[in-house]
CSV table of N, CA and C and ligand atoms in Angstrom, one decimal:
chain,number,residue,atom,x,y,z
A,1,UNK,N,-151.8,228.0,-22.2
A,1,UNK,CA,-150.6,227.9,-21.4
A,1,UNK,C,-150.9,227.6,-19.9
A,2,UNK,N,-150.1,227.5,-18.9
A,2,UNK,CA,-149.9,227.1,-18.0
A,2,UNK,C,-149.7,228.1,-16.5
A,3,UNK,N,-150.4,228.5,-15.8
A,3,UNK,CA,-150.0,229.0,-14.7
A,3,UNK,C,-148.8,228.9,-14.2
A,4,UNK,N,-147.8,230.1,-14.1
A,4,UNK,CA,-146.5,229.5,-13.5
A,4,UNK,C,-146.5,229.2,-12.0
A,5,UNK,N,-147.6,230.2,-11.2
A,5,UNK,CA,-147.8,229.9,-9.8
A,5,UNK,C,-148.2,228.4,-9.6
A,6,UNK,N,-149.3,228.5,-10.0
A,6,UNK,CA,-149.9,226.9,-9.4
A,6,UNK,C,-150.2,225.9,-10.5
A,7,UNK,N,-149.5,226.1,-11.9
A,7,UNK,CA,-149.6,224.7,-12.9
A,7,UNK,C,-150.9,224.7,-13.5
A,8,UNK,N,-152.1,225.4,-13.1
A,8,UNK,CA,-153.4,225.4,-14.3
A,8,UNK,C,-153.6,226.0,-15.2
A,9,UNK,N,-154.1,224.8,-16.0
A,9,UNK,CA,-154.5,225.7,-17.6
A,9,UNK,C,-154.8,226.4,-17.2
A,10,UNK,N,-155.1,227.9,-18.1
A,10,UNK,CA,-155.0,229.3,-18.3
A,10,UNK,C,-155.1,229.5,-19.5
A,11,UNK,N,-156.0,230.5,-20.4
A,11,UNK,CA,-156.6,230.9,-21.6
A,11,UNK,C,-155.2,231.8,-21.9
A,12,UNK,N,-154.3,231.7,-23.1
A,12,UNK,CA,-153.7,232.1,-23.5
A,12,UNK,C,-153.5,233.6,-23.1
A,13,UNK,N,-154.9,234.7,-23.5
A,13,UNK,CA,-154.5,235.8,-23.1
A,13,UNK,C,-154.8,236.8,-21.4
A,14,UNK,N,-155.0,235.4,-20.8
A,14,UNK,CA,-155.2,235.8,-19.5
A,14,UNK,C,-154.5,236.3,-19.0
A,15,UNK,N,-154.7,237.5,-18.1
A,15,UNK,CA,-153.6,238.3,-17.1
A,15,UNK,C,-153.6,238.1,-15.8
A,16,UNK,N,-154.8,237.5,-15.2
A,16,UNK,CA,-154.5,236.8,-13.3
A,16,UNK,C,-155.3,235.2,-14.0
A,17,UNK,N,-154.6,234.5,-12.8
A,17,UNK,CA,-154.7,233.3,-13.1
A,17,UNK,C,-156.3,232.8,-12.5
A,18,UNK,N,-156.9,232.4,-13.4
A,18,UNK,CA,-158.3,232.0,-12.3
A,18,UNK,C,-158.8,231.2,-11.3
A,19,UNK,N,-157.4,230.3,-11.0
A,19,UNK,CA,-157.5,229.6,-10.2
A,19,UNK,C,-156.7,230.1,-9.0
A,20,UNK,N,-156.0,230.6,-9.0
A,20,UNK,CA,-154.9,230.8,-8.1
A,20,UNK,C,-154.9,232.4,-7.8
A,21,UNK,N,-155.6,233.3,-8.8
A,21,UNK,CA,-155.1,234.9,-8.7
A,21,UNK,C,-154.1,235.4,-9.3
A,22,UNK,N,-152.8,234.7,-9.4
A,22,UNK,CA,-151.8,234.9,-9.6
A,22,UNK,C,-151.8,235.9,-10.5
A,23,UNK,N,-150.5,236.9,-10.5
A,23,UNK,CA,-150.4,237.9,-11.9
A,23,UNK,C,-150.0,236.7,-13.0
A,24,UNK,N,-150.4,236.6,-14.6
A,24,UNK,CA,-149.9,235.3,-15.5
A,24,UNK,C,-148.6,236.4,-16.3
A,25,UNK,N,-147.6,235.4,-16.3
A,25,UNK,CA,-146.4,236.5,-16.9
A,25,UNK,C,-146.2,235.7,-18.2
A,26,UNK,N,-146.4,235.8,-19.2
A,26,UNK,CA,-146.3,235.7,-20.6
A,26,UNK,C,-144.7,234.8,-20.9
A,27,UNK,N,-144.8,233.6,-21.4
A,27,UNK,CA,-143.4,233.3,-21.7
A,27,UNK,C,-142.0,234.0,-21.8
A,28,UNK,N,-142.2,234.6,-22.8
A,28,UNK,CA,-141.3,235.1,-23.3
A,28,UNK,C,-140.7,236.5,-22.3
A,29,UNK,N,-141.9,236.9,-21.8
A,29,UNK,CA,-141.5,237.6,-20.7
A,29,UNK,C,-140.9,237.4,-19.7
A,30,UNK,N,-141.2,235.8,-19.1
A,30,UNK,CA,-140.4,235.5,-18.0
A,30,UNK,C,-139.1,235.2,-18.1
A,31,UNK,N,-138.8,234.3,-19.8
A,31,UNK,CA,-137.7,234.5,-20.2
A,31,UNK,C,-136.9,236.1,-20.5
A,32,UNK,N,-137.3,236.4,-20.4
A,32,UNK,CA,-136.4,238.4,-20.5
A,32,UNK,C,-136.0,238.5,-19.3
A,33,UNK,N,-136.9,238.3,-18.6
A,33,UNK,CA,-136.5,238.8,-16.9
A,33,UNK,C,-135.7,237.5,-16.3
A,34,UNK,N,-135.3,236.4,-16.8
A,34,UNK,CA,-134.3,235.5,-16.6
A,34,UNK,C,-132.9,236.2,-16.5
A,35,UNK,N,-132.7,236.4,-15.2
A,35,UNK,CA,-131.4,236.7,-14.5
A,35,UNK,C,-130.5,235.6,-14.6
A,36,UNK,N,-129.2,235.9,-15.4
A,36,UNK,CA,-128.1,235.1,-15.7
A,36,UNK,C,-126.8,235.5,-15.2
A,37,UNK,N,-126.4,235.2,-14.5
A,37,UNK,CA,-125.3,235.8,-13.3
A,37,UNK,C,-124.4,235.7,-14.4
A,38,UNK,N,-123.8,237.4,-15.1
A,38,UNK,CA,-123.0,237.2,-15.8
A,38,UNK,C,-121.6,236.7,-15.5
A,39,UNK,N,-121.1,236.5,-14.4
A,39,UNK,CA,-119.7,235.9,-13.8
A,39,UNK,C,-118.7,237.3,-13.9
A,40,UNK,N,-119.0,238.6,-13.9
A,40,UNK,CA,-118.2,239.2,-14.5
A,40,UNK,C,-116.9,239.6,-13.5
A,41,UNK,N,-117.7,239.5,-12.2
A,41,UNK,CA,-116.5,239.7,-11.0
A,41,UNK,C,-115.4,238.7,-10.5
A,42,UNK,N,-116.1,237.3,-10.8
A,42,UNK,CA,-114.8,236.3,-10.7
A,42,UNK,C,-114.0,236.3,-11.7
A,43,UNK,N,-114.8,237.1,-13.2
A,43,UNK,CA,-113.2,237.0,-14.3
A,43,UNK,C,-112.6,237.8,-13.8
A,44,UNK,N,-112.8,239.3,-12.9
A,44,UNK,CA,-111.9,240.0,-12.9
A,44,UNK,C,-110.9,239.8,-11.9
A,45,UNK,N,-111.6,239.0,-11.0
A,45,UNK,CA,-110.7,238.2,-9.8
A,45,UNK,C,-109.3,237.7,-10.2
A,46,UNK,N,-110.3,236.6,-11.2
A,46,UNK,CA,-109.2,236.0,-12.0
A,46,UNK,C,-108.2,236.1,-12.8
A,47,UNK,N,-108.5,237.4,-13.5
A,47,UNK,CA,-107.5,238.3,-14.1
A,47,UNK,C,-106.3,239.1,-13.1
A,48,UNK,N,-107.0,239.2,-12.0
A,48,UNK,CA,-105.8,240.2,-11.2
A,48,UNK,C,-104.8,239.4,-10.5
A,49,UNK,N,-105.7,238.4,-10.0
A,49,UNK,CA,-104.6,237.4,-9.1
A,49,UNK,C,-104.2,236.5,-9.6
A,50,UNK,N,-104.7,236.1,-10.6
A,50,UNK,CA,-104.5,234.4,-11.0
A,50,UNK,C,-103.8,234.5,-12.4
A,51,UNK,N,-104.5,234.7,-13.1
A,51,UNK,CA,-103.6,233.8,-14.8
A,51,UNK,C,-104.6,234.9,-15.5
A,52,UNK,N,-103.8,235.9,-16.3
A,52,UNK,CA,-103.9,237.1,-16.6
A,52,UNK,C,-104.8,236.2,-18.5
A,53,UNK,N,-104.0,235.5,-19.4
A,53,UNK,CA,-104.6,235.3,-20.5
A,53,UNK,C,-106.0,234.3,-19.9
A,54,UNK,N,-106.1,233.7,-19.2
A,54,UNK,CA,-107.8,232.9,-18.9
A,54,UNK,C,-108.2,233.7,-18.5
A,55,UNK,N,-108.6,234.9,-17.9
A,55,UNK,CA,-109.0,235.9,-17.5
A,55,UNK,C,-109.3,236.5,-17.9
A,56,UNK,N,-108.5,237.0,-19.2
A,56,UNK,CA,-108.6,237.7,-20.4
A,56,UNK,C,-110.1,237.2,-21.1
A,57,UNK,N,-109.8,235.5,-21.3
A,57,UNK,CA,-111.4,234.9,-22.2
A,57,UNK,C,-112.3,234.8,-21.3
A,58,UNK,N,-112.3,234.8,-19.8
A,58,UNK,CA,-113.3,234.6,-19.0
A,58,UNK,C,-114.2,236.2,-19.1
A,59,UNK,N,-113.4,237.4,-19.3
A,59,UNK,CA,-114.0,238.8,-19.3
A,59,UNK,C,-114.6,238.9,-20.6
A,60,UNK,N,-114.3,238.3,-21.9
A,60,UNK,CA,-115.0,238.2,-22.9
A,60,UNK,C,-116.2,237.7,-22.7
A,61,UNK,N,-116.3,236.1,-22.4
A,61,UNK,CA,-117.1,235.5,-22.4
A,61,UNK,C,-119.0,236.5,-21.2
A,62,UNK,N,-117.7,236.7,-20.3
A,62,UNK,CA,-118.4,237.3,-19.8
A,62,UNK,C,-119.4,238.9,-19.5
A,63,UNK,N,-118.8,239.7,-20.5
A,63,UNK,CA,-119.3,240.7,-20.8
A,63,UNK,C,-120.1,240.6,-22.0
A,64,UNK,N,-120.1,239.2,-22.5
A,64,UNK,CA,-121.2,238.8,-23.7
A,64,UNK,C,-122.7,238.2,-23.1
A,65,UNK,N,-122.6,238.2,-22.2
A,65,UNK,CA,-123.9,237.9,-21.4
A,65,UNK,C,-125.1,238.9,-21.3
A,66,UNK,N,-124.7,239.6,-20.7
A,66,UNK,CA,-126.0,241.0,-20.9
A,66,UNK,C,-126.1,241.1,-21.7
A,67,UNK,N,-125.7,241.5,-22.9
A,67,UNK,CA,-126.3,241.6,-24.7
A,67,UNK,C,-126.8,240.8,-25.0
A,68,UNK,N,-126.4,239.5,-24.9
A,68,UNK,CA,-126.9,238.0,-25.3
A,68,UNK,C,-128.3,237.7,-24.6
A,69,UNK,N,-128.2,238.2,-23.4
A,69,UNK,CA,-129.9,238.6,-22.7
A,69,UNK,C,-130.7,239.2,-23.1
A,70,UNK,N,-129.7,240.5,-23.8
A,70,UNK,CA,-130.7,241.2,-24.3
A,70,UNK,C,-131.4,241.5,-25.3
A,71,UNK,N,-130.7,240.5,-26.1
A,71,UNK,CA,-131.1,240.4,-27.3
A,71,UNK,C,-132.3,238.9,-27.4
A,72,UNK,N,-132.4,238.4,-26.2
A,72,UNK,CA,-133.5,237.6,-25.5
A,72,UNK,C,-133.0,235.9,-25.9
A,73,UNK,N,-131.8,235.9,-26.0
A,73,UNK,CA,-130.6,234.4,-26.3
A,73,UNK,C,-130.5,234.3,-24.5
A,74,UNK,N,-131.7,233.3,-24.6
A,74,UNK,CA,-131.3,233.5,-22.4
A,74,UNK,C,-130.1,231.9,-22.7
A,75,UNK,N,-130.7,231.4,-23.8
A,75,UNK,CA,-129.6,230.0,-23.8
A,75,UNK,C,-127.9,230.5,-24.5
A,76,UNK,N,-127.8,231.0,-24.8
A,76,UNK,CA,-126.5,231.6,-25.4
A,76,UNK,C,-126.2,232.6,-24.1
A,77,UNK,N,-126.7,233.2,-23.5
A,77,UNK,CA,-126.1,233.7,-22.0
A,77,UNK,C,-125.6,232.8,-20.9
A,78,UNK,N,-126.8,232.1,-20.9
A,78,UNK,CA,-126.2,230.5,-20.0
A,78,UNK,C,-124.8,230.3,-20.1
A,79,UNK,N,-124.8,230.1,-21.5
A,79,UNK,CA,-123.5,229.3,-22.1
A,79,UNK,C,-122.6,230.3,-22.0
A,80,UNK,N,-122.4,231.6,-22.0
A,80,UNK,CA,-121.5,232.2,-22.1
A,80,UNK,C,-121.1,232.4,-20.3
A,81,UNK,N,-122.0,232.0,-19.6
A,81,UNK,CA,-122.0,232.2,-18.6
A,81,UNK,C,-121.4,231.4,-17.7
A,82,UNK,N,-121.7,230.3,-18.4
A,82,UNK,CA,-120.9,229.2,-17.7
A,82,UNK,C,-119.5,228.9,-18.4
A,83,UNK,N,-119.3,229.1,-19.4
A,83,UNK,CA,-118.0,229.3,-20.3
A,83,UNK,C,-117.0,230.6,-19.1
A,84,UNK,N,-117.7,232.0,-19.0
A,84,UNK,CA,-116.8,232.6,-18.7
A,84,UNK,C,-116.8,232.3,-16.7
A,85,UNK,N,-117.4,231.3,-16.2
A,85,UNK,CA,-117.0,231.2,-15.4
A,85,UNK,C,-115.8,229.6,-15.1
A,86,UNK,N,-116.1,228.8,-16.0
A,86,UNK,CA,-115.3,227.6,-16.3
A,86,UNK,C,-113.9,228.3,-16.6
A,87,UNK,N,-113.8,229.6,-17.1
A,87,UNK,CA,-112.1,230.2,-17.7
A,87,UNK,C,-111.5,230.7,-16.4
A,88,UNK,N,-112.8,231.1,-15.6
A,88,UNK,CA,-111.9,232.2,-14.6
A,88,UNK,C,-111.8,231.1,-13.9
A,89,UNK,N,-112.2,229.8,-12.9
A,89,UNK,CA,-111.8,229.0,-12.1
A,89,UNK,C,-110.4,228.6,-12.9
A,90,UNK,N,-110.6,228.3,-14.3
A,90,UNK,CA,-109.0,227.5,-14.7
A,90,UNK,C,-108.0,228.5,-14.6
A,91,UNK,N,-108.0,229.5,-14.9
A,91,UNK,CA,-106.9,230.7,-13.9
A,91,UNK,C,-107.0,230.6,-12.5
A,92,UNK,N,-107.9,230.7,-11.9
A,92,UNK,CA,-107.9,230.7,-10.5
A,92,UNK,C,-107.1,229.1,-9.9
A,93,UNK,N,-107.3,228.6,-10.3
A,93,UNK,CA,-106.7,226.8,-10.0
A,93,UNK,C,-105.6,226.8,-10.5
A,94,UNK,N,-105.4,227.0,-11.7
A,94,UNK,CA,-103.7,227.2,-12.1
A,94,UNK,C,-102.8,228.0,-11.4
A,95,UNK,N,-103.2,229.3,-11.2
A,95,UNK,CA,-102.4,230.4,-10.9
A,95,UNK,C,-102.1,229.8,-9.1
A,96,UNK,N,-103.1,229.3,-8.7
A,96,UNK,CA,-102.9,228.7,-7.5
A,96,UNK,C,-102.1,227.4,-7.3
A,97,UNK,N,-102.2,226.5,-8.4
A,97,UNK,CA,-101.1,225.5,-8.8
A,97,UNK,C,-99.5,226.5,-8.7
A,98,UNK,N,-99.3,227.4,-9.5
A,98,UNK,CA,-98.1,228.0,-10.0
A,98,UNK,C,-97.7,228.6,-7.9
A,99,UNK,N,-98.9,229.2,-8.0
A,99,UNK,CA,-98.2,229.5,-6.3
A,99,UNK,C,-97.7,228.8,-5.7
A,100,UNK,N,-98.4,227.7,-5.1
A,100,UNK,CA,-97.7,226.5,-4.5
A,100,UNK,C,-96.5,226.0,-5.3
A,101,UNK,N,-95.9,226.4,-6.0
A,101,UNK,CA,-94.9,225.9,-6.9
A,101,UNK,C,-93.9,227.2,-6.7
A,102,UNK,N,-94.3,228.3,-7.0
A,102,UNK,CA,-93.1,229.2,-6.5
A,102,UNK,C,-93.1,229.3,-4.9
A,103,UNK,N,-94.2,228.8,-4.2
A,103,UNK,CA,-93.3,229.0,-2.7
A,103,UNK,C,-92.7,227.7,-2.9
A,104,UNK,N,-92.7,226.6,-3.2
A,104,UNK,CA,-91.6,225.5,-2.3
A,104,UNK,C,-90.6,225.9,-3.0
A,105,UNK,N,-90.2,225.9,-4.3
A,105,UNK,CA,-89.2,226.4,-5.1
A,105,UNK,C,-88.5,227.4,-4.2
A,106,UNK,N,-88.8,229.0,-3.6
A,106,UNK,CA,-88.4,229.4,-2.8
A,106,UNK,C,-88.2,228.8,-1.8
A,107,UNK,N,-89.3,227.7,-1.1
A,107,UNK,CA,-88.3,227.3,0.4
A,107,UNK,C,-87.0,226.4,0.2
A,108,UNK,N,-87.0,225.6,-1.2
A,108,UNK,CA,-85.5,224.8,-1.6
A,108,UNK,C,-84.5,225.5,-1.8
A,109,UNK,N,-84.9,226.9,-2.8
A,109,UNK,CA,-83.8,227.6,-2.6
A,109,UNK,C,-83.5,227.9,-1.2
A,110,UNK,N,-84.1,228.1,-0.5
A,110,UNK,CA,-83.9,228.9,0.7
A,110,UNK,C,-82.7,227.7,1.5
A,111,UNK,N,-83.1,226.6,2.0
A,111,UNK,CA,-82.8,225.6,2.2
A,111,UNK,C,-81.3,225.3,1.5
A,112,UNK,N,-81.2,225.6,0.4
A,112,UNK,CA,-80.2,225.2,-0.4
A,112,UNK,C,-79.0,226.4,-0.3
A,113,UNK,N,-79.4,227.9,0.3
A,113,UNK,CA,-78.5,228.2,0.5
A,113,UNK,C,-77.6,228.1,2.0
A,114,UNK,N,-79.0,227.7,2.9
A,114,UNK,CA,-78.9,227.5,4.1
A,114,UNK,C,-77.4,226.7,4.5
A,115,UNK,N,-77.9,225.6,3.5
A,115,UNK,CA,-76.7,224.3,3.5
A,115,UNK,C,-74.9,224.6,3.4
A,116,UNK,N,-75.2,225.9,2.8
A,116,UNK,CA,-73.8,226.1,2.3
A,116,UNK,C,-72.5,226.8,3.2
B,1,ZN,ZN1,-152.4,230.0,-10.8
């Protein structure tokens, strides 16, 4: 295998690297300790303000992340991760679509009674 610090071979069961010193962190280990921002605060963002059913799949998606980690699926976390953050933007952009759409609606009404 490969030094992650400095790229030199390295004897499979080595623990410092002998070119570099480095501590050598074992594949699969580095992959465990792969931090995958589960998105879980922008679904709920996006659940409160924005569009309550995409928010709803963005919290799923998103609370499937840490188990999916943990069960050492760092590629099925990814994906869940980027899934539950792709649902909460589409709430968040819609619901913000729908706002700009109930205020003019309000200012025409407003407008419209104005006229009368
Ligand atoms: Zn090294």
């Amino acid at each position: 295998m490969f030094c992650q610090n400095c790229g030199a071979e390295i004897n499979d069961n080595a623990v410092v690297c002998v070119k570099c010193g480095c501590a050598v962190v074992k594949k699969e280990q580095a992959q465990l300790e792969t931090k995958v921002s589960n998105n879980l605060a922008l679904a709920i963002f996006s659940t409160i303000c924005c569009c309550i059913p995409t928010g709803i799949v963005s919290i799923i998606y998103a609370t499937k992340v840490d188990g999916l980690l943990k069960s050492g699926d760092v590629n099925g976390a990814k994906d869940a991760a980027k899934k539950a953050s792709m649902w909460a933007w589409i709430g968040i952009i819609s619901g913000a679509i729908f706002g700009v759409i109930y205020i003019l609606l309000a200012i025409i009404g407003e407008a419209a009674n104005n006229m009368q």
